[in-house]
Amino acid sequence: MTLLQDATSPAKAPKRRKLSSELSILGVLVGIALIFEVLGWIFVGSSFLANQQRLSIIILQVSVIGIIAVGMTQVIITSGIDLSAGSVVGLAAMASASLAQSSTDMRAVYPALTDLWPIWPILAGLFVGLLIGTINGLLIAKTNIPPFIATLGTMVAARGLAKWYTNGQPIALLTPEFTWLGRSFNILGFPLPLPVIIFLVVAFLGHIALRYTRYGKFTYAIGANPQAARVSGINIGAHLIKVYIVCGLLSGLAGVVTAARAASAQAAMGTSYELDAIAAAVIGGTSLAGGVGRMTGTVIGTIILGVMMSGFTFLKVGSYYQEVIKGAIIVLAVAVDQYRRSRKTKA
Amino acid sequence: MLSPSTVQAIRESDAVPGSEYLLDVTGVRKEFPGVLALDNVELRLRPGTVHALMGENGAGKSTLMKIIAGIYTPDAGSFKLRNQEIRLSSPLDALENGIAMIHQELNLMNPMTVAENIWIRREPRTAFGFIDHRELRRRTDALFKQLNIPIDPEVEVGKLSVANRQMVEIAKAVSYESDVLIMDEPTSALTEREVEHLFEIIRTLKAQGKGIIYITHKMNELFEIADEVSVFRDGKYIATKPASDLTRDDIIRMMVGREISQMFPKQTVPIGGVVLRVRDLALKGVFEGISFDLKAGEILGIAGLVGAGRSNIAETIFGVTPASSGTIEIQGKTVSVTSPAIAMQHGLAFLTEDRKETGCFLLLDIQENAQVASLRSGYVRYGFVEEDRLSRDCEAMTQALRVKTPDMSEPILNLSGGNQQKVLIARWLLTKPRILILDEPTRGIDVGAKAEIHRMISDLAGQGVAVIMISSEMPEILGMSDRIMTVRQGRMSGMLERAEANQVKIMEMAAQ
Ligand SMILES: Nc1ncnc2c1ncn2[C@@H]1O[C@H](COP(=O)(O)OP(=O)(O)OP(=O)(O)O)[C@@H](O)[C@H]1O
Ligand SMILES: [Mg+2]
């Protein structure tokens, strides 16, 4: 008997492995920041990091992407994708801004509905997200259309709706109560913009949902092996609808925040945000093959994106080059994911 | 338990000059994080022989085979093939050196045809560099004819039963015409008939002077096919001996280091009322006319040949592939079982045959694999998983089933095949089912753990759980079942009471 007991309890190798993936992403973040710091001293002659304002701007810039990335992470874990997220941002921004105009605007979209309580534009934006998310979910769960195609369709359609809504006219002159959502607060002497707080709260809730709820466990199971998930009693269709609704709602919220921050809205808002959100998730360790990913990784991935954008601007790299480099980094992140997976199965 | 001195004596007794060996592997060590999978093990394979490798689940058998087949790199060890030192860096490298392997888990591409799977990366080409489908077909036909395998080469692998996929794997490995052929539990999904067939193939290969390393947990196979037996225990080499010098008990003693009861027949328990009534169940083109009653506390065994439709019947009862006609009555109520979720609502549980496709979540850890089916109706409050209670129960269950692992957060991918199977059994037992359907429950499980699992199933029956058990292993079917249903070509061909059942009758009723 002693033999068996020995066999079942060899030296405990605790959960170190799981943490290590987060640590390595964090290491990448620190590494990138340090590279910019060094390049900063060489080419610009000033420090990249020792600039409190820049640090808060970095996170502010990516907070909208981050809010989407929280939903996108869950979608990708189910081995799906939501390409419509950026269009939802545009449509939600338009919808919410149209209900957030102040009566000073002579050409308001709804002249009778100006100076409304900010809750109405917020609800309008969320409703747009709910709607498109539900359509995505139903298309994917009830027909056999792959997520890529289904959300490509809603991506084009939602962008079209956003343009049609005001005939392509931007919406401006929003009430200060609404644009308050894009403002900053002073917390312990630190300027904290509200969008950043929203991002962090959303990410925290997303983390809790993925780690500690049945919703989260089923999300991983479906991504890891849909056939086994079904045999284990998971209603895959119903669950996927939930996941795409969550992603849609968060994209809608991102649209509301975008409009509030800009104090205006236009149909092109949020263009290609879905790609940035996917990039943030993938850089943060979420696997496009499904079943793998964590919210903490996505938050770090989002910040990495922000540091890079701000770093390139700081080094005065042209914006076209920036796009090229960003593209290369996304490809690199996916390649790293592939490599990690092939090593996992090979040991 | 063998004393160190006997082990030493055995080792010395088989010290023969190296030139006799086709493959000579010594001093192999392989460590995974937290697990020393192989510690100074050796294996010597002679040409024209079948060398059986035995050991408990997690003893390191598959790990050594994967090293020999170039999949894992060892931490230490010397490898001689035909007396030449070799170092294999990849499976391709191994194939080129004449080493082919049939893996414990199926490794075929489901959307591709049988022929495409077999000749993958070696497809015959036309003058323009396209795949020559006619030649592909011809080669596959020739191979299947030589091996006497009645499978259509043009059919998609995903449409085949697990057993037929296993036969395709075997054909594929043989097609490499390698000198060393490794078979890691090739028969775990086969019935006696296909096993016989496989043995014929093996005997032919043997006569051609090839060396075969054969891993199995089925003792009776061993004495039929093996020339030599090597035993591993906990990653250590124990001994190598001619099969004819060994008895069943010798091997088990070497494997586990203690005496164990080999079989655990079902105890007699009070049989309750009918909990599952199946009438005229049919799935178009697969099976029809299936009718039976299942009572609380009863174990109904289902026997039959591969392709008879046993697994399909189980899948239909559980709602994986809903029936095209017929009725299912659970606890007196007619239920339209159109999905596994509905079946589970009515207290059913179903351990599937195919560990990799419909069983394991390979990327997830043991805990997550064990708990997934229980979350639907238990262990959740306001959407939140009750982690403490759940992990306590999962750990207790996996320990009762003797899953060998450093801890519960180990990815299930890293477990040995038999240990994965135990985790899947734990998954379904944790749902506390009233009707438990088991498809090849002890597939790949070692002798000791098998008796343990049989005891648990018997205990469950004692608590009033009704069990349907599909098994290709005669002793298991005969030892565990209260009644035995035989299935032939998608139809019921008989129902035997425990007292009247024996191997011959079952085989007769199962054969066409
Ligand atoms: N890739 C891996 N990473 C970590 N541990 C591993 C890995 N592969 C195997 N192990 C561990 O090594 C040990 C030996 O595993 P192996 O698969 O060789 O067992 P086995 O003898 O083939 O058992 P079975 O009869 O169940 O198939 C087990 O404890 C297993 O958990
Ligand atoms: Mg094995």
Tab-separated table of C-alpha atoms and ligand atoms in Angstrom, chain B residues 61-62 104 184-185 416-418, ligand 2:
chain	number	residue	atom	x	y	z
B	61	LYS	CA	5.037	2.924	-20.702
B	62	SER	CA	3.703	5.465	-23.192
B	104	GLN	CA	-2.752	5.056	-27.320
B	184	ASP	CA	0.302	1.265	-27.376
B	185	GLU	CA	-2.908	-0.393	-26.215
B	416	SER	CA	-1.387	8.883	-18.720
B	417	GLY	CA	-4.242	7.401	-20.750
B	418	GLY	CA	-5.597	5.258	-17.956
C	2	MG	MG	-0.078	4.907	-21.831
